């Protein structure tokens, strides 16, 4: 019985991943650069960013962004992100990737 339940959940997860294939563009306000963000990002990429950051949460977020996001179609390094991308754009991008769609200030109005 557990075998059938496991298969059902795996099918459901695979269907979710397939439904979210592709990416979308997110314009960065200050620099005018267009960020391309995958619609589905697996958790393994976040875990890899955390390993690279060795406990530094801000560095983990930067590593994750550099791993999954394209900037005008190109990958950039953590150094590029920290030195060349304006803070406002980085914060905006963090909100887009990690934010809650229903959170106040994330494209919705507070009740």
Short mmCIF file of N, CA, C and O in Angstrom, two decimals:
data_model
loop_
_atom_site.label_atom_id
_atom_site.label_comp_id
_atom_site.label_asym_id
_atom_site.label_seq_id
_atom_site.Cartn_x
_atom_site.Cartn_y
_atom_site.Cartn_z
N UNK A 1 0.82 -1.20 0.00
CA UNK A 1 0.00 0.00 0.00
C UNK A 1 0.86 1.27 0.00
O UNK A 1 0.60 2.20 -0.71
N UNK A 2 1.90 1.26 0.83
CA UNK A 2 2.79 2.42 0.89
C UNK A 2 3.47 2.66 -0.45
O UNK A 2 3.75 3.78 -0.82
N UNK A 3 3.75 1.58 -1.16
CA UNK A 3 4.37 1.69 -2.46
C UNK A 3 3.49 2.47 -3.44
O UNK A 3 3.97 3.33 -4.17
N UNK A 4 2.19 2.21 -3.45
CA UNK A 4 1.25 2.92 -4.33
C UNK A 4 1.15 4.39 -3.92
O UNK A 4 1.12 5.26 -4.77
N UNK A 5 1.12 4.66 -2.61
CA UNK A 5 1.04 6.04 -2.13
C UNK A 5 2.30 6.81 -2.52
O UNK A 5 2.23 7.95 -2.93
N UNK A 6 3.44 6.17 -2.40
CA UNK A 6 4.69 6.82 -2.78
C UNK A 6 4.67 7.14 -4.27
O UNK A 6 5.04 8.21 -4.70
N UNK A 7 4.25 6.22 -5.07
CA UNK A 7 4.20 6.45 -6.51
C UNK A 7 3.25 7.59 -6.84
O UNK A 7 3.52 8.39 -7.70
N UNK A 8 2.15 7.67 -6.13
CA UNK A 8 1.18 8.74 -6.37
C UNK A 8 1.80 10.10 -6.05
O UNK A 8 1.63 11.05 -6.81
N UNK A 9 2.52 10.19 -4.95
CA UNK A 9 3.14 11.46 -4.59
C UNK A 9 4.24 11.84 -5.57
O UNK A 9 4.40 13.00 -5.93
N UNK A 10 5.01 10.87 -6.01
CA UNK A 10 6.06 11.16 -6.99
C UNK A 10 5.44 11.66 -8.28
O UNK A 10 5.92 12.64 -8.88
N UNK A 11 4.37 11.04 -8.71
CA UNK A 11 3.67 11.50 -9.92
C UNK A 11 3.16 12.93 -9.74
O UNK A 11 3.27 13.75 -10.66
N UNK A 12 2.61 13.20 -8.58
CA UNK A 12 2.09 14.54 -8.30
C UNK A 12 3.22 15.58 -8.32
O UNK A 12 3.07 16.66 -8.90
N UNK A 13 4.34 15.25 -7.71
CA UNK A 13 5.48 16.17 -7.69
C UNK A 13 6.05 16.39 -9.09
O UNK A 13 6.40 17.51 -9.47
N UNK A 14 6.14 15.32 -9.87
CA UNK A 14 6.64 15.45 -11.24
C UNK A 14 5.70 16.30 -12.08
O UNK A 14 6.14 17.11 -12.90
N UNK A 15 4.39 16.12 -11.89
CA UNK A 15 3.41 16.91 -12.64
C UNK A 15 3.54 18.39 -12.28
O UNK A 15 3.46 19.27 -13.15
N UNK A 16 3.76 18.68 -11.00
CA UNK A 16 3.95 20.07 -10.56
C UNK A 16 5.19 20.67 -11.22
O UNK A 16 5.17 21.79 -11.72
N UNK A 17 6.28 19.91 -11.23
CA UNK A 17 7.52 20.38 -11.84
C UNK A 17 7.32 20.66 -13.33
O UNK A 17 7.76 21.69 -13.85
N UNK A 18 6.66 19.75 -14.02
CA UNK A 18 6.42 19.91 -15.45
C UNK A 18 5.52 21.11 -15.73
O UNK A 18 5.72 21.83 -16.71
N UNK A 19 4.53 21.32 -14.87
CA UNK A 19 3.61 22.44 -15.05
C UNK A 19 4.32 23.78 -14.90
O UNK A 19 3.87 24.80 -15.43
N UNK A 20 5.42 23.78 -14.17
CA UNK A 20 6.16 25.02 -13.92
C UNK A 20 7.45 25.09 -14.73
O UNK A 20 8.39 25.75 -14.34
N UNK A 21 7.47 24.42 -15.87
CA UNK A 21 8.67 24.48 -16.70
C UNK A 21 8.79 25.87 -17.33
O UNK A 21 7.82 26.62 -17.40
N UNK A 22 9.97 26.20 -17.74
CA UNK A 22 10.20 27.50 -18.37
C UNK A 22 10.66 28.54 -17.37
O UNK A 22 11.03 28.24 -16.24
N UNK A 23 10.64 29.78 -17.80
CA UNK A 23 11.09 30.88 -16.97
C UNK A 23 10.27 32.12 -17.29
O UNK A 23 9.46 32.12 -18.21
N UNK A 24 10.50 33.17 -16.52
CA UNK A 24 9.82 34.44 -16.79
C UNK A 24 10.80 35.58 -16.59
O UNK A 24 11.82 35.43 -15.90
N UNK A 25 10.50 36.69 -17.19
CA UNK A 25 11.38 37.85 -17.09
C UNK A 25 10.90 38.79 -15.99
O UNK A 25 9.70 38.99 -15.81
N UNK A 26 11.87 39.34 -15.28
CA UNK A 26 11.59 40.26 -14.19
C UNK A 26 12.52 41.47 -14.35
O UNK A 26 13.73 41.35 -14.14
N UNK A 27 11.98 42.62 -14.77
CA UNK A 27 12.84 43.80 -14.98
C UNK A 27 13.29 44.39 -13.65
O UNK A 27 12.50 44.54 -12.71
N UNK A 28 14.57 44.69 -13.57
CA UNK A 28 15.13 45.32 -12.37
C UNK A 28 15.05 46.83 -12.53
O UNK A 28 15.56 47.39 -13.51
N UNK A 29 14.39 47.48 -11.59
CA UNK A 29 14.02 48.89 -11.72
C UNK A 29 15.20 49.85 -11.87
O UNK A 29 15.18 50.72 -12.73
N UNK A 30 16.21 49.70 -11.04
CA UNK A 30 17.28 50.70 -11.02
C UNK A 30 18.27 50.54 -12.18
O UNK A 30 18.65 51.51 -12.81
N UNK A 31 18.69 49.32 -12.46
CA UNK A 31 19.72 49.11 -13.48
C UNK A 31 19.15 48.96 -14.89
O UNK A 31 19.87 49.12 -15.87
N UNK A 32 17.88 48.61 -14.99
CA UNK A 32 17.28 48.37 -16.30
C UNK A 32 17.61 47.00 -16.86
O UNK A 32 17.25 46.68 -17.99
N UNK A 33 18.29 46.17 -16.10
CA UNK A 33 18.63 44.82 -16.51
C UNK A 33 17.39 43.94 -16.36
O UNK A 33 16.58 44.15 -15.46
N UNK A 34 17.25 42.96 -17.24
CA UNK A 34 16.15 42.01 -17.13
C UNK A 34 16.67 40.71 -16.53
O UNK A 34 17.59 40.09 -17.07
N UNK A 35 16.08 40.31 -15.41
CA UNK A 35 16.42 39.05 -14.77
C UNK A 35 15.48 37.98 -15.32
O UNK A 35 14.28 38.20 -15.43
N UNK A 36 16.04 36.84 -15.69
CA UNK A 36 15.23 35.71 -16.13
C UNK A 36 15.26 34.68 -15.02
O UNK A 36 16.34 34.20 -14.64
N UNK A 37 14.07 34.36 -14.50
CA UNK A 37 13.95 33.50 -13.33
C UNK A 37 13.20 32.23 -13.72
O UNK A 37 12.12 32.30 -14.30
N UNK A 38 13.74 31.06 -13.39
CA UNK A 38 13.02 29.82 -13.67
C UNK A 38 11.72 29.76 -12.86
O UNK A 38 11.68 30.22 -11.72
N UNK A 39 10.68 29.21 -13.46
CA UNK A 39 9.41 29.05 -12.74
C UNK A 39 9.50 27.94 -11.70
O UNK A 39 8.79 27.97 -10.70
N UNK A 40 10.36 26.97 -11.92
CA UNK A 40 10.57 25.89 -10.96
C UNK A 40 12.05 25.85 -10.61
O UNK A 40 12.90 25.77 -11.49
N UNK A 41 12.35 25.94 -9.33
CA UNK A 41 13.73 25.85 -8.86
C UNK A 41 13.76 24.76 -7.79
O UNK A 41 13.09 24.89 -6.77
N UNK A 42 14.52 23.72 -8.04
CA UNK A 42 14.53 22.63 -7.07
C UNK A 42 15.32 23.01 -5.82
O UNK A 42 16.20 23.86 -5.85
N UNK A 43 14.96 22.36 -4.73
CA UNK A 43 15.56 22.67 -3.43
C UNK A 43 17.06 22.35 -3.39
O UNK A 43 17.81 22.97 -2.62
N UNK A 44 17.51 21.43 -4.21
CA UNK A 44 18.92 21.09 -4.25
C UNK A 44 19.81 22.28 -4.57
O UNK A 44 20.94 22.38 -4.08
N UNK A 45 19.29 23.20 -5.37
CA UNK A 45 20.09 24.38 -5.72
C UNK A 45 20.24 25.30 -4.50
O UNK A 45 21.27 25.94 -4.32
N UNK A 46 19.21 25.37 -3.66
CA UNK A 46 19.30 26.15 -2.43
C UNK A 46 20.29 25.50 -1.47
O UNK A 46 21.11 26.17 -0.84
N UNK A 47 20.24 24.18 -1.36
CA UNK A 47 21.16 23.47 -0.47
C UNK A 47 22.61 23.68 -0.93
O UNK A 47 23.51 23.87 -0.10
N UNK A 48 22.85 23.66 -2.23
CA UNK A 48 24.21 23.89 -2.75
C UNK A 48 24.68 25.30 -2.42
O UNK A 48 25.84 25.51 -2.03
N UNK A 49 23.79 26.28 -2.52
CA UNK A 49 24.15 27.66 -2.18
C UNK A 49 24.48 27.78 -0.69
O UNK A 49 25.42 28.47 -0.31
N UNK A 50 23.73 27.07 0.15
CA UNK A 50 24.01 27.10 1.59
C UNK A 50 25.37 26.47 1.91
O UNK A 50 26.09 26.98 2.76
N UNK A 51 25.69 25.37 1.23
CA UNK A 51 27.00 24.74 1.45
C UNK A 51 28.12 25.70 1.07
O UNK A 51 29.11 25.83 1.78
N UNK A 52 27.96 26.37 -0.05
CA UNK A 52 28.97 27.33 -0.50
C UNK A 52 29.13 28.47 0.50
O UNK A 52 30.24 28.93 0.76
N UNK A 53 28.03 28.91 1.09
CA UNK A 53 28.04 30.07 1.98
C UNK A 53 28.54 29.75 3.39
O UNK A 53 28.88 30.66 4.14
N UNK A 54 28.58 28.48 3.75
CA UNK A 54 29.10 28.06 5.07
C UNK A 54 28.48 28.84 6.24
O UNK A 54 29.18 29.39 7.09
N UNK A 55 27.15 28.90 6.24
CA UNK A 55 26.45 29.52 7.36
C UNK A 55 26.14 31.00 7.22
O UNK A 55 25.46 31.57 8.06
N UNK A 56 26.63 31.64 6.20
CA UNK A 56 26.37 33.06 5.97
C UNK A 56 25.11 33.17 5.11
O UNK A 56 25.16 32.94 3.89
N UNK A 57 23.98 33.54 5.73
CA UNK A 57 22.70 33.54 5.02
C UNK A 57 22.68 34.52 3.85
O UNK A 57 22.15 34.21 2.78
N UNK A 58 23.25 35.70 4.03
CA UNK A 58 23.28 36.68 2.94
C UNK A 58 24.08 36.14 1.75
O UNK A 58 23.68 36.31 0.59
N UNK A 59 25.20 35.49 2.03
CA UNK A 59 26.00 34.91 0.96
C UNK A 59 25.25 33.75 0.29
O UNK A 59 25.35 33.57 -0.93
N UNK A 60 24.49 32.99 1.07
CA UNK A 60 23.70 31.89 0.50
C UNK A 60 22.66 32.44 -0.47
O UNK A 60 22.45 31.90 -1.56
N UNK A 61 22.00 33.52 -0.10
CA UNK A 61 21.02 34.14 -0.99
C UNK A 61 21.68 34.65 -2.27
O UNK A 61 21.16 34.45 -3.37
N UNK A 62 22.84 35.28 -2.12
CA UNK A 62 23.56 35.79 -3.30
C UNK A 62 24.00 34.64 -4.20
O UNK A 62 23.85 34.70 -5.42
N UNK A 63 24.52 33.58 -3.60
CA UNK A 63 24.96 32.41 -4.38
C UNK A 63 23.77 31.78 -5.10
O UNK A 63 23.89 31.38 -6.27
N UNK A 64 22.64 31.71 -4.43
CA UNK A 64 21.44 31.13 -5.04
C UNK A 64 20.99 31.97 -6.23
O UNK A 64 20.70 31.44 -7.30
N UNK A 65 20.95 33.27 -6.05
CA UNK A 65 20.56 34.16 -7.15
C UNK A 65 21.50 33.98 -8.34
O UNK A 65 21.06 33.85 -9.48
N UNK A 66 22.79 33.96 -8.07
CA UNK A 66 23.77 33.82 -9.16
C UNK A 66 23.67 32.47 -9.84
O UNK A 66 23.98 32.35 -11.02
N UNK A 67 23.24 31.46 -9.12
CA UNK A 67 23.10 30.12 -9.67
C UNK A 67 21.86 29.98 -10.56
O UNK A 67 21.91 29.33 -11.60
N UNK A 68 20.75 30.60 -10.17
CA UNK A 68 19.49 30.33 -10.87
C UNK A 68 19.02 31.44 -11.80
O UNK A 68 18.21 31.18 -12.69
N UNK A 69 19.49 32.66 -11.62
CA UNK A 69 18.99 33.80 -12.38
C UNK A 69 19.96 34.17 -13.50
O UNK A 69 21.18 34.15 -13.30
N UNK A 70 19.41 34.53 -14.64
CA UNK A 70 20.21 35.10 -15.72
C UNK A 70 19.96 36.60 -15.76
O UNK A 70 18.82 37.05 -15.58
N UNK A 71 20.99 37.37 -15.98
CA UNK A 71 20.91 38.82 -16.07
C UNK A 71 21.15 39.22 -17.52
O UNK A 71 22.26 39.04 -18.03
N UNK A 72 20.11 39.71 -18.17
CA UNK A 72 20.16 39.97 -19.62
C UNK A 72 20.71 38.75 -20.35
O UNK A 72 21.54 38.85 -21.26
N UNK A 73 20.29 37.57 -19.92
CA UNK A 73 20.64 36.33 -20.59
C UNK A 73 21.96 35.71 -20.17
O UNK A 73 22.36 34.69 -20.72
N UNK A 74 22.65 36.30 -19.19
CA UNK A 74 23.95 35.78 -18.78
C UNK A 74 24.01 35.56 -17.28
O UNK A 74 23.37 36.27 -16.52
N UNK A 75 24.81 34.57 -16.87
CA UNK A 75 25.07 34.37 -15.45
C UNK A 75 26.12 35.36 -15.00
O UNK A 75 27.01 35.74 -15.77
N UNK A 76 26.01 35.79 -13.74
CA UNK A 76 27.03 36.64 -13.15
C UNK A 76 27.55 35.96 -11.88
O UNK A 76 26.93 35.04 -11.36
N UNK A 77 28.67 36.43 -11.39
CA UNK A 77 29.27 35.86 -10.18
C UNK A 77 28.75 36.58 -8.93
O UNK A 77 28.15 37.66 -9.03
N UNK A 78 29.04 36.00 -7.78
CA UNK A 78 28.68 36.65 -6.52
C UNK A 78 29.38 38.00 -6.41
O UNK A 78 28.79 38.98 -5.96
N UNK A 79 30.62 38.07 -6.86
CA UNK A 79 31.36 39.34 -6.83
C UNK A 79 30.68 40.37 -7.73
O UNK A 79 30.50 41.52 -7.34
N UNK A 80 30.26 39.94 -8.94
CA UNK A 80 29.53 40.86 -9.83
C UNK A 80 28.26 41.36 -9.16
O UNK A 80 27.96 42.55 -9.20
N UNK A 81 27.53 40.44 -8.53
CA UNK A 81 26.28 40.81 -7.87
C UNK A 81 26.54 41.82 -6.77
O UNK A 81 25.87 42.85 -6.68
N UNK A 82 27.54 41.57 -5.95
CA UNK A 82 27.79 42.46 -4.81
C UNK A 82 28.40 43.80 -5.20
O UNK A 82 28.17 44.80 -4.53
N UNK A 83 29.16 43.82 -6.29
CA UNK A 83 29.85 45.06 -6.66
C UNK A 83 29.15 45.88 -7.75
O UNK A 83 29.32 47.09 -7.81
N UNK A 84 28.37 45.22 -8.62
CA UNK A 84 27.83 45.91 -9.79
C UNK A 84 26.32 46.07 -9.82
O UNK A 84 25.81 46.94 -10.51
N UNK A 85 25.60 45.22 -9.10
CA UNK A 85 24.14 45.30 -9.10
C UNK A 85 23.72 46.20 -7.94
O UNK A 85 24.12 45.96 -6.80
N UNK A 86 22.93 47.24 -8.23
CA UNK A 86 22.49 48.14 -7.16
C UNK A 86 21.73 47.39 -6.06
O UNK A 86 21.00 46.43 -6.34
N UNK A 87 21.91 47.84 -4.82
CA UNK A 87 21.25 47.19 -3.68
C UNK A 87 19.74 47.12 -3.88
O UNK A 87 19.11 46.10 -3.57
N UNK A 88 19.14 48.18 -4.42
CA UNK A 88 17.69 48.19 -4.62
C UNK A 88 17.26 47.05 -5.55
O UNK A 88 16.24 46.40 -5.31
N UNK A 89 18.04 46.81 -6.60
CA UNK A 89 17.72 45.72 -7.53
C UNK A 89 17.88 44.36 -6.86
O UNK A 89 17.07 43.45 -7.05
N UNK A 90 18.93 44.21 -6.06
CA UNK A 90 19.17 42.94 -5.37
C UNK A 90 18.04 42.65 -4.39
O UNK A 90 17.52 41.53 -4.34
N UNK A 91 17.64 43.65 -3.63
CA UNK A 91 16.55 43.47 -2.67
C UNK A 91 15.24 43.16 -3.39
O UNK A 91 14.47 42.29 -2.96
N UNK A 92 15.00 43.84 -4.49
CA UNK A 92 13.80 43.58 -5.30
C UNK A 92 13.81 42.14 -5.81
O UNK A 92 12.79 41.44 -5.76
N UNK A 93 14.95 41.67 -6.25
CA UNK A 93 15.08 40.31 -6.77
C UNK A 93 14.92 39.28 -5.64
O UNK A 93 14.26 38.26 -5.82
N UNK A 94 15.49 39.56 -4.49
CA UNK A 94 15.30 38.67 -3.34
C UNK A 94 13.82 38.54 -2.98
O UNK A 94 13.33 37.45 -2.70
N UNK A 95 13.12 39.66 -3.02
CA UNK A 95 11.68 39.63 -2.74
C UNK A 95 10.91 38.82 -3.76
O UNK A 95 9.98 38.09 -3.42
N UNK A 96 11.31 38.93 -5.01
CA UNK A 96 10.64 38.18 -6.07
C UNK A 96 10.86 36.68 -5.91
O UNK A 96 9.94 35.89 -6.08
N UNK A 97 12.07 36.29 -5.58
CA UNK A 97 12.40 34.87 -5.48
C UNK A 97 11.93 34.26 -4.16
O UNK A 97 11.34 33.20 -4.14
N UNK A 98 12.18 34.95 -3.06
CA UNK A 98 11.90 34.38 -1.75
C UNK A 98 10.60 34.87 -1.12
O UNK A 98 10.14 34.32 -0.14
N UNK A 99 10.03 35.95 -1.68
CA UNK A 99 8.86 36.55 -1.07
C UNK A 99 7.59 35.75 -1.23
O UNK A 99 7.47 34.89 -2.10
N UNK A 100 6.63 36.07 -0.39
CA UNK A 100 5.31 35.46 -0.43
C UNK A 100 4.44 36.30 -1.35
O UNK A 100 4.35 37.51 -1.19
N UNK A 101 3.79 35.67 -2.31
CA UNK A 101 2.96 36.40 -3.26
C UNK A 101 1.86 37.20 -2.58
O UNK A 101 1.41 38.21 -3.09
N UNK A 102 1.44 36.77 -1.41
CA UNK A 102 0.37 37.45 -0.70
C UNK A 102 0.89 38.48 0.30
O UNK A 102 0.11 39.14 0.97
N UNK A 103 2.20 38.61 0.42
CA UNK A 103 2.77 39.52 1.41
C UNK A 103 2.56 40.98 0.99
O UNK A 103 2.61 41.32 -0.19
N UNK A 104 2.35 41.83 1.98
CA UNK A 104 2.19 43.25 1.71
C UNK A 104 3.47 43.79 1.07
O UNK A 104 4.58 43.45 1.45
N UNK A 105 3.31 44.61 0.05
CA UNK A 105 4.47 45.21 -0.61
C UNK A 105 5.05 44.32 -1.71
O UNK A 105 6.01 44.68 -2.35
N UNK A 106 4.46 43.19 -1.95
CA UNK A 106 4.96 42.29 -2.99
C UNK A 106 3.93 42.20 -4.12
O UNK A 106 3.49 41.12 -4.51
N UNK A 107 3.54 43.37 -4.61
CA UNK A 107 2.59 43.41 -5.73
C UNK A 107 1.14 43.30 -5.32
O UNK A 107 0.27 43.26 -6.17
N UNK A 108 0.85 43.28 -4.03
CA UNK A 108 -0.52 43.23 -3.57
C UNK A 108 -0.76 44.31 -2.55
O UNK A 108 0.18 44.85 -1.96
N UNK A 109 -2.02 44.63 -2.32
CA UNK A 109 -2.36 45.65 -1.34
C UNK A 109 -2.74 44.97 -0.03
O UNK A 109 -3.32 43.90 -0.02
N UNK A 110 -2.41 45.64 1.06
CA UNK A 110 -2.77 45.11 2.39
C UNK A 110 -4.27 45.22 2.58
O UNK A 110 -4.91 46.11 2.06
N UNK A 111 -4.81 44.30 3.35
CA UNK A 111 -6.25 44.30 3.60
C UNK A 111 -6.63 45.35 4.61
O UNK A 111 -5.90 45.82 5.39
#
